[in-house]
């Protein structure tokens, strides 16, 4: 991995006690951590966030007033931006390497939903201090994911302030071929990738609302902190899915966006929702309400929810096999407006858990 090695360090809210050592290699535990006086803004950008671009499309990367990119002829650019705020989207003590990964991952997930191939990213960030171990780990997590998807970090902004991370990601699709939220038609099947609810269940366990065996908790926590954006799946679904969205705020709310933008209705079945064994077991017991809330409205899943016509069933199955990603048919798009979730007996749930809303 060409980027700095991920290491564990004190979170940025907890400045390193040690004195300066401005050119210490990142991650060397025997060396002190540079203080704010030692590592300035431009040193910090140069050390952690500047690398030679790999992608052919980058004409000019980090270091000037703005970056220059040359889009691939015949393609449209796909742009998205997503912000992560401490206390809102993550706890201050989260592993910095995982946080770096997630900061980029949530943006690549939006590109995946549109069917785009990721190309570049810009990173605007506020850090409370310049703890070099923390920054090296954060940059390591971010750049390792960027490398896996051939994404060039081409610019950004760096300031001191309460920890706040904002990425703008740029992708490409052949002109006219992006998958949107508005193409679902009555009779289409509704699918979701992977499994749902684990990230929300991890949060519930951290808050003391759920008890999980250690291995189940570790798996759920990984879903929460190291989401894997469905980049290959999103591109494979171009021209196959009639509509798609990434599940970031919970299935009901996000499928609700497809329903609204497409001017249709939807019906999904609890019995079909793909769940890890522990969530499936919770559904049958005392913790059913929590399990339902995690599956239907948990958020942070970063799976793709999409619709496709009946005629695409074999193609969808072939994509699932080829990519090794479970794709589960969970319901249907209906002509009548409204959104129905049926329980295991086929009866509509009376109250739907609400999707996450920052201002609700
Ligand atoms: P300006 O003041 O002209 O906006 P800056 O001094 O903020 O430029 O940034 C200098 C260069 O470093 C620019 O090319 C900018 O895009 C880049 N940059 C700043 N912060 C980051 C970061 N966190 N990651 C990547 N590039 C960054
Ligand atoms: Mg400038």
Coordinates of C-alpha atoms and ligand atoms in Angstrom, one line a residue:
X1 CA 0.0 0.0 0.0
X2 CA 1.6 3.2 -1.1
X3 CA -0.1 5.5 1.4
X4 CA 0.9 5.9 5.1
X5 CA 0.4 2.8 7.1
X6 CA -2.7 2.8 9.3
X7 CA -1.8 3.0 12.9
X8 CA -3.7 3.6 16.1
X9 CA -3.2 6.9 17.8
X10 CA -4.9 9.3 20.2
X11 CA -8.1 10.7 18.7
X12 CA -7.8 14.3 17.6
X13 CA -9.9 15.5 20.6
X14 CA -7.1 14.1 22.8
X15 CA -3.9 15.8 21.8
X16 CA -0.7 13.9 22.1
X17 CA 1.1 14.9 25.3
X18 CA 4.5 14.6 23.7
X19 CA 6.8 17.4 22.5
X20 CA 7.6 18.2 18.9
X21 CA 9.4 16.1 16.4
X22 CA 8.3 17.5 13.1
X23 CA 9.8 14.9 10.6
X24 CA 9.2 11.7 12.6
X25 CA 7.9 9.0 10.4
X26 CA 4.2 8.4 10.9
X27 CA 3.3 5.4 13.1
X28 CA 6.7 5.2 14.9
X29 CA 5.5 4.6 18.5
X30 CA 8.9 5.3 20.0
X31 CA 9.0 8.9 18.6
X32 CA 7.0 11.8 20.0
X33 CA 4.0 13.1 18.1
X34 CA 4.4 16.6 16.5
X35 CA 2.5 19.4 18.1
X36 CA 0.6 22.1 16.3
X37 CA 3.7 24.3 16.3
X38 CA 5.7 21.6 14.6
X39 CA 3.6 20.5 11.7
X40 CA 2.0 23.4 9.8
X41 CA -1.0 23.2 7.5
X42 CA 1.1 22.9 4.3
X43 CA 3.5 20.3 5.8
X44 CA 0.4 18.4 6.9
X45 CA -1.2 18.4 3.4
X46 CA 2.2 17.5 1.8
X47 CA 2.9 14.7 4.2
X48 CA -0.5 13.0 4.4
X49 CA -2.6 14.0 1.5
X50 CA -0.3 14.5 -1.5
X51 CA 0.6 11.8 -3.9
X52 CA 1.3 11.6 -7.6
X53 CA -2.0 11.0 -9.5
X54 CA -2.4 7.6 -11.1
X55 CA -5.5 8.1 -13.2
X56 CA -5.1 9.3 -16.7
X57 CA -7.8 11.9 -16.3
X58 CA -5.9 14.0 -13.8
X59 CA -4.2 17.0 -15.5
X60 CA -3.2 18.7 -12.3
X61 CA -3.6 17.4 -8.8
X62 CA -2.9 18.8 -5.3
X63 CA -0.8 21.9 -5.0
X64 CA -2.4 24.6 -7.1
X65 CA -5.5 26.8 -6.5
X66 CA -7.7 24.1 -8.1
X67 CA -7.3 20.8 -9.8
X68 CA -7.7 20.0 -13.5
X69 CA -9.3 16.9 -14.8
X70 CA -10.0 15.7 -18.4
X71 CA -13.3 13.7 -18.5
X72 CA -13.2 10.5 -20.7
X73 CA -14.8 11.4 -24.0
X74 CA -18.4 10.2 -24.3
X75 CA -18.8 10.2 -20.5
X76 CA -20.8 12.3 -18.1
X77 CA -19.3 13.4 -14.8
X78 CA -21.1 12.2 -11.7
X79 CA -20.6 14.4 -8.6
X80 CA -21.5 13.9 -5.0
X81 CA -20.6 15.3 -1.6
X82 CA -21.1 13.9 1.9
X83 CA -20.0 15.2 5.3
X84 CA -19.2 13.3 8.4
X85 CA -19.4 15.3 11.7
X86 CA -18.1 14.1 15.1
X87 CA -20.8 13.3 17.5
X88 CA -23.4 13.1 14.7
X89 CA -21.9 10.4 12.4
X90 CA -19.2 8.9 14.6
X91 CA -17.8 8.9 18.1
X92 CA -14.6 10.8 18.9
X93 CA -12.8 7.6 19.9
X94 CA -13.4 5.8 16.6
X95 CA -10.3 4.1 15.1
X96 CA -8.9 6.8 12.8
X97 CA -8.0 4.4 10.0
X98 CA -11.6 3.2 10.0
X99 CA -12.8 6.7 10.0
X100 CA -10.6 7.6 7.0
X101 CA -12.1 4.6 5.1
X102 CA -15.7 5.5 6.0
X103 CA -15.2 9.1 5.0
X104 CA -14.5 8.0 1.4
X105 CA -16.7 4.9 1.4
X106 CA -20.0 6.8 2.0
X107 CA -19.2 9.0 -1.1
X108 CA -18.2 6.0 -3.3
X109 CA -21.5 4.4 -2.2
X110 CA -23.4 7.4 -3.7
X111 CA -21.5 7.0 -6.9
X112 CA -22.2 3.3 -6.9
X113 CA -26.0 3.9 -6.7
X114 CA -25.7 6.0 -9.9
X115 CA -23.8 3.3 -11.7
X116 CA -20.7 5.5 -11.9
X117 CA -17.0 4.4 -12.0
X118 CA -15.2 6.5 -9.3
X119 CA -12.4 8.6 -10.6
X120 CA -11.3 11.5 -8.2
X121 CA -12.1 12.9 -4.8
X122 CA -11.6 16.2 -2.9
X123 CA -11.3 16.2 0.9
X124 CA -12.3 19.3 2.9
X125 CA -11.5 18.7 6.6
X126 CA -11.3 20.4 10.0
X127 CA -9.0 18.7 12.5
X128 CA -8.8 19.8 16.2
X129 CA -5.0 19.3 16.2
X130 CA -2.3 17.8 14.1
X131 CA -1.6 14.6 16.0
X132 CA 0.6 12.8 13.4
X133 CA -0.3 9.3 14.5
X134 CA -3.9 10.0 14.2
X135 CA -3.5 11.8 10.8
X136 CA -1.3 9.0 9.4
X137 CA -3.9 6.4 10.3
X138 CA -6.8 8.5 9.0
X139 CA -5.0 9.2 5.7
X140 CA -4.0 5.5 5.5
X141 CA -7.5 4.3 5.7
X142 CA -8.8 6.9 3.2
X143 CA -6.0 6.3 0.7
X144 CA -6.1 2.5 0.9
X145 CA -9.8 2.5 -0.1
X146 CA -9.0 5.1 -2.8
X147 CA -6.3 2.8 -4.2
X148 CA -8.6 -0.1 -4.3
X149 CA -11.0 1.9 -6.5
X150 CA -8.3 3.8 -8.5
X151 CA -9.5 7.1 -7.0
X152 CA -7.1 10.0 -7.1
X153 CA -7.2 12.6 -4.3
X154 CA -6.9 15.8 -6.3
X155 CA -7.5 18.5 -3.8
X156 CA -9.3 19.7 -0.7
X157 CA -9.1 22.1 2.2
X158 CA -7.5 21.7 5.6
X159 CA -8.3 23.8 8.6
X160 CA -8.2 23.6 12.4
X161 CA -11.6 23.1 14.1
X162 CA -14.0 20.6 15.5
X163 CA -13.5 17.3 13.6
X164 CA -15.5 17.5 10.4
X165 CA -14.8 15.6 7.2
X166 CA -16.3 16.4 3.8
X167 CA -15.5 14.6 0.6
X168 CA -16.6 15.5 -2.9
X169 CA -16.3 12.4 -5.1
X170 CA -16.2 12.5 -8.9
X171 CA -17.2 9.5 -11.1
X172 CA -18.1 8.8 -14.7
X173 CA -20.8 7.1 -16.6
X174 CA -21.2 6.6 -20.4
X175 CA -23.4 9.6 -21.4
X176 CA -27.1 9.0 -20.7
X177 CA -26.6 5.7 -18.8
X178 CA -26.7 6.7 -15.1
X179 CA -29.1 4.9 -12.9
X180 CA -31.4 7.3 -11.1
X181 CA -34.1 7.1 -8.4
X182 CA -36.9 8.0 -10.8
X183 CA -37.1 5.0 -13.2
X184 CA -39.1 2.4 -11.2
X185 CA -42.3 1.1 -12.9
X186 CA -45.3 -0.8 -11.5
X187 CA -44.5 -4.6 -11.6
X188 CA -40.8 -4.1 -11.2
X189 CA -39.1 -6.3 -8.6
X190 CA -37.4 -4.6 -5.6
X191 CA -34.0 -5.9 -4.6
X192 CA -31.4 -5.2 -1.9
X193 CA -27.8 -6.3 -1.9
X194 CA -26.0 -7.9 1.1
X195 CA -27.6 -7.9 4.5
X196 CA -29.4 -5.1 6.3
X197 CA -29.4 -3.8 9.9
X198 CA -26.0 -4.8 11.3
X199 CA -24.6 -1.3 11.5
X200 CA -27.6 0.0 13.4
X201 CA -27.4 -3.1 15.6
X202 CA -23.8 -2.3 16.4
X203 CA -24.9 1.2 17.5
X204 CA -27.7 -0.2 19.6
X205 CA -25.1 -2.5 21.3
X206 CA -22.8 0.4 21.9
X207 CA -25.6 2.4 23.5
X208 CA -26.7 -0.5 25.7
X209 CA -29.9 -1.1 23.8
X210 CA -28.9 -4.5 22.6
X211 CA -26.8 -7.4 23.9
X212 CA -24.8 -9.4 21.4
X213 CA -22.2 -12.2 21.6
X214 CA -18.7 -10.9 21.0
X215 CA -18.3 -12.3 17.5
X216 CA -21.6 -10.9 16.4
X217 CA -20.8 -7.5 17.8
X218 CA -17.4 -7.5 16.1
X219 CA -19.1 -8.3 12.7
X220 CA -21.7 -5.6 13.2
X221 CA -19.2 -3.1 14.3
X222 CA -17.2 -3.8 11.1
X223 CA -20.3 -3.1 9.1
X224 CA -20.7 0.2 10.9
X225 CA -17.1 1.4 10.8
X226 CA -15.8 -0.2 7.6
X227 CA -18.6 -0.1 5.1
X228 CA -17.7 -1.6 1.7
X229 CA -19.3 0.5 -1.0
X230 CA -21.0 -1.6 -3.8
X231 CA -19.0 0.0 -6.6
X232 CA -18.7 -3.0 -8.9
X233 CA -22.4 -3.9 -8.4
X234 CA -23.5 -0.3 -9.2
X235 CA -21.7 -0.4 -12.5
X236 CA -23.0 -3.9 -13.3
X237 CA -26.6 -2.7 -12.7
X238 CA -26.4 0.1 -15.3
X239 CA -29.0 -0.6 -17.9
X240 CA -30.4 -3.5 -15.8
X241 CA -31.9 -1.7 -12.8
X242 CA -34.7 0.7 -13.5
X243 CA -33.9 2.7 -10.4
X244 CA -31.4 2.5 -7.6
X245 CA -30.4 4.2 -4.3
X246 CA -27.8 3.4 -1.7
X247 CA -29.2 2.5 1.7
X248 CA -27.6 5.1 4.0
X249 CA -30.6 6.3 6.1
X250 CA -32.6 3.0 6.4
X251 CA -34.4 0.9 3.8
X252 CA -37.9 2.3 4.3
X253 CA -36.8 5.9 3.9
X254 CA -34.4 5.2 1.0
X255 CA -36.8 3.0 -1.0
X256 CA -39.4 5.7 -0.1
X257 CA -37.2 8.1 -2.2
X258 CA -37.4 5.8 -5.2
X259 CA -41.2 5.5 -4.7
X260 CA -41.6 9.2 -4.5
X261 CA -39.3 10.1 -7.4
X262 CA -40.8 7.4 -9.6
X263 CA -44.4 8.3 -8.8
X264 CA -45.2 4.7 -7.8
X265 CA -45.9 2.6 -4.7
X266 CA -44.1 -0.4 -3.2
X267 CA -44.7 -3.5 -1.2
X268 CA -42.0 -5.4 0.6
X269 CA -42.0 -8.4 2.9
X270 CA -40.2 -8.6 6.3
X271 CA -39.8 -12.4 5.7
X272 CA -37.6 -11.7 2.6
X273 CA -35.3 -9.1 4.2
X274 CA -31.7 -10.4 4.1
X275 CA -30.5 -10.5 7.7
X276 CA -27.5 -11.9 9.5
X277 CA -28.4 -15.0 11.7
X278 CA -28.4 -12.9 14.9
X279 CA -30.9 -10.4 13.5
X280 CA -33.0 -13.2 12.1
X281 CA -33.1 -14.8 15.6
X282 CA -34.0 -11.4 17.2
X283 CA -37.0 -11.1 14.8
X284 CA -38.5 -14.2 16.4
X285 CA -38.0 -13.2 20.0
X286 CA -38.3 -10.4 22.6
X287 CA -36.1 -8.0 20.7
X288 CA -38.3 -8.1 17.6
X289 CA -39.1 -4.4 17.7
X290 CA -35.4 -3.5 17.7
X291 CA -34.6 -6.0 15.0
X292 CA -37.4 -4.5 12.8
X293 CA -36.1 -1.0 13.4
X294 CA -32.6 -2.0 12.5
X295 CA -33.6 -3.8 9.3
X296 CA -36.2 -1.3 8.1
X297 CA -34.8 2.0 9.3
X298 CA -31.4 1.5 10.8
X299 CA -29.2 3.2 8.3
X300 CA -25.5 3.1 7.6
X301 CA -26.0 -0.1 5.6
X302 CA -24.4 1.2 2.4
X303 CA -26.1 -1.6 0.4
X304 CA -27.8 -0.9 -2.9
X305 CA -31.6 -1.0 -3.1
X306 CA -32.8 -1.2 -6.7
X307 CA -35.7 -2.1 -8.9
X308 CA -35.7 -4.1 -12.1
X309 CA -38.3 -5.5 -14.5
X310 CA -39.3 -9.2 -14.4
X311 CA -37.4 -9.8 -17.6
X312 CA -34.1 -9.0 -15.8
X313 CA -34.4 -11.7 -13.1
X314 CA -31.8 -14.0 -14.8
X315 CA -29.5 -11.1 -15.4
X316 CA -29.7 -10.0 -11.8
X317 CA -29.0 -13.6 -10.7
X318 CA -26.0 -13.8 -13.0
X319 CA -24.6 -10.4 -11.6
X320 CA -25.0 -11.7 -8.1
X321 CA -23.1 -14.9 -8.9
X322 CA -20.4 -13.2 -10.9
X323 CA -19.7 -10.5 -8.2
X324 CA -20.3 -12.9 -5.2
X325 CA -22.8 -10.4 -3.8
X326 CA -26.2 -11.7 -2.5
X327 CA -29.0 -9.9 -4.3
X328 CA -32.4 -10.5 -2.6
X329 CA -35.8 -9.9 -4.1
X330 CA -37.7 -8.2 -1.2
X331 CA -40.9 -7.0 -2.9
X332 CA -42.6 -5.3 -5.8
X333 CA -43.3 -1.8 -7.2
X334 CA -47.0 -1.2 -7.3
X335 CA -49.2 1.2 -9.3
X336 CA -51.1 2.4 -6.3
X337 CA -49.2 5.0 -4.3
X338 CA -48.1 4.2 -0.8
X339 CA -45.6 2.0 0.7
X340 CA -46.6 -1.3 2.4
X341 CA -44.4 -3.5 4.6
X342 CA -46.0 -6.9 5.2
X343 CA -45.1 -9.0 8.2
X344 CA -44.4 -12.7 8.1
X345 CA -48.2 -13.5 8.0
X346 CA -48.8 -11.1 5.1
X347 CA -50.4 -8.4 7.2
X348 CA -49.3 -4.8 6.7
X349 CA -47.2 -3.4 9.6
X350 CA -49.3 -0.6 11.2
X351 CA -46.4 1.7 12.1
X352 CA -43.3 1.9 10.0
X353 CA -40.1 2.8 11.8
X354 CA -38.9 6.1 10.6
X355 CA -35.8 6.7 8.5
X356 CA -33.0 8.7 10.0
X357 CA -33.5 12.5 9.6
X358 CA -31.0 15.0 11.1
X359 CA -33.7 17.6 11.7
X360 CA -36.7 15.4 12.7
Ligands
LIG1 P1 -6.2 27.8 -1.4 O1 -5.8 28.6 -0.2 O2 -5.7 28.4 -2.7 O3 -7.6 27.3 -1.5 P2 -5.0 25.7 0.1 O4 -3.8 26.4 0.6 O5 -6.2 25.6 0.9 O6 -5.3 26.4 -1.3 O7 -4.5 24.3 -0.4 C1 -3.3 24.1 -1.1 C2 -3.5 22.8 -2.0 O8 -3.6 21.7 -1.2 C3 -4.7 22.9 -3.0 O9 -4.3 22.3 -4.2 C4 -5.7 22.1 -2.2 O10 -6.6 21.5 -3.1 C5 -4.8 21.0 -1.5 N1 -5.4 20.5 -0.3 C6 -5.7 21.2 0.8 N2 -6.1 20.3 1.8 C7 -6.1 19.1 1.3 C8 -6.5 17.8 1.7 N3 -6.9 17.6 3.0 N4 -6.4 16.8 0.9 C9 -6.0 17.0 -0.4 N5 -5.6 18.1 -0.9 C10 -5.7 19.2 -0.1
LIG2 MG1 -6.2 29.8 -3.9

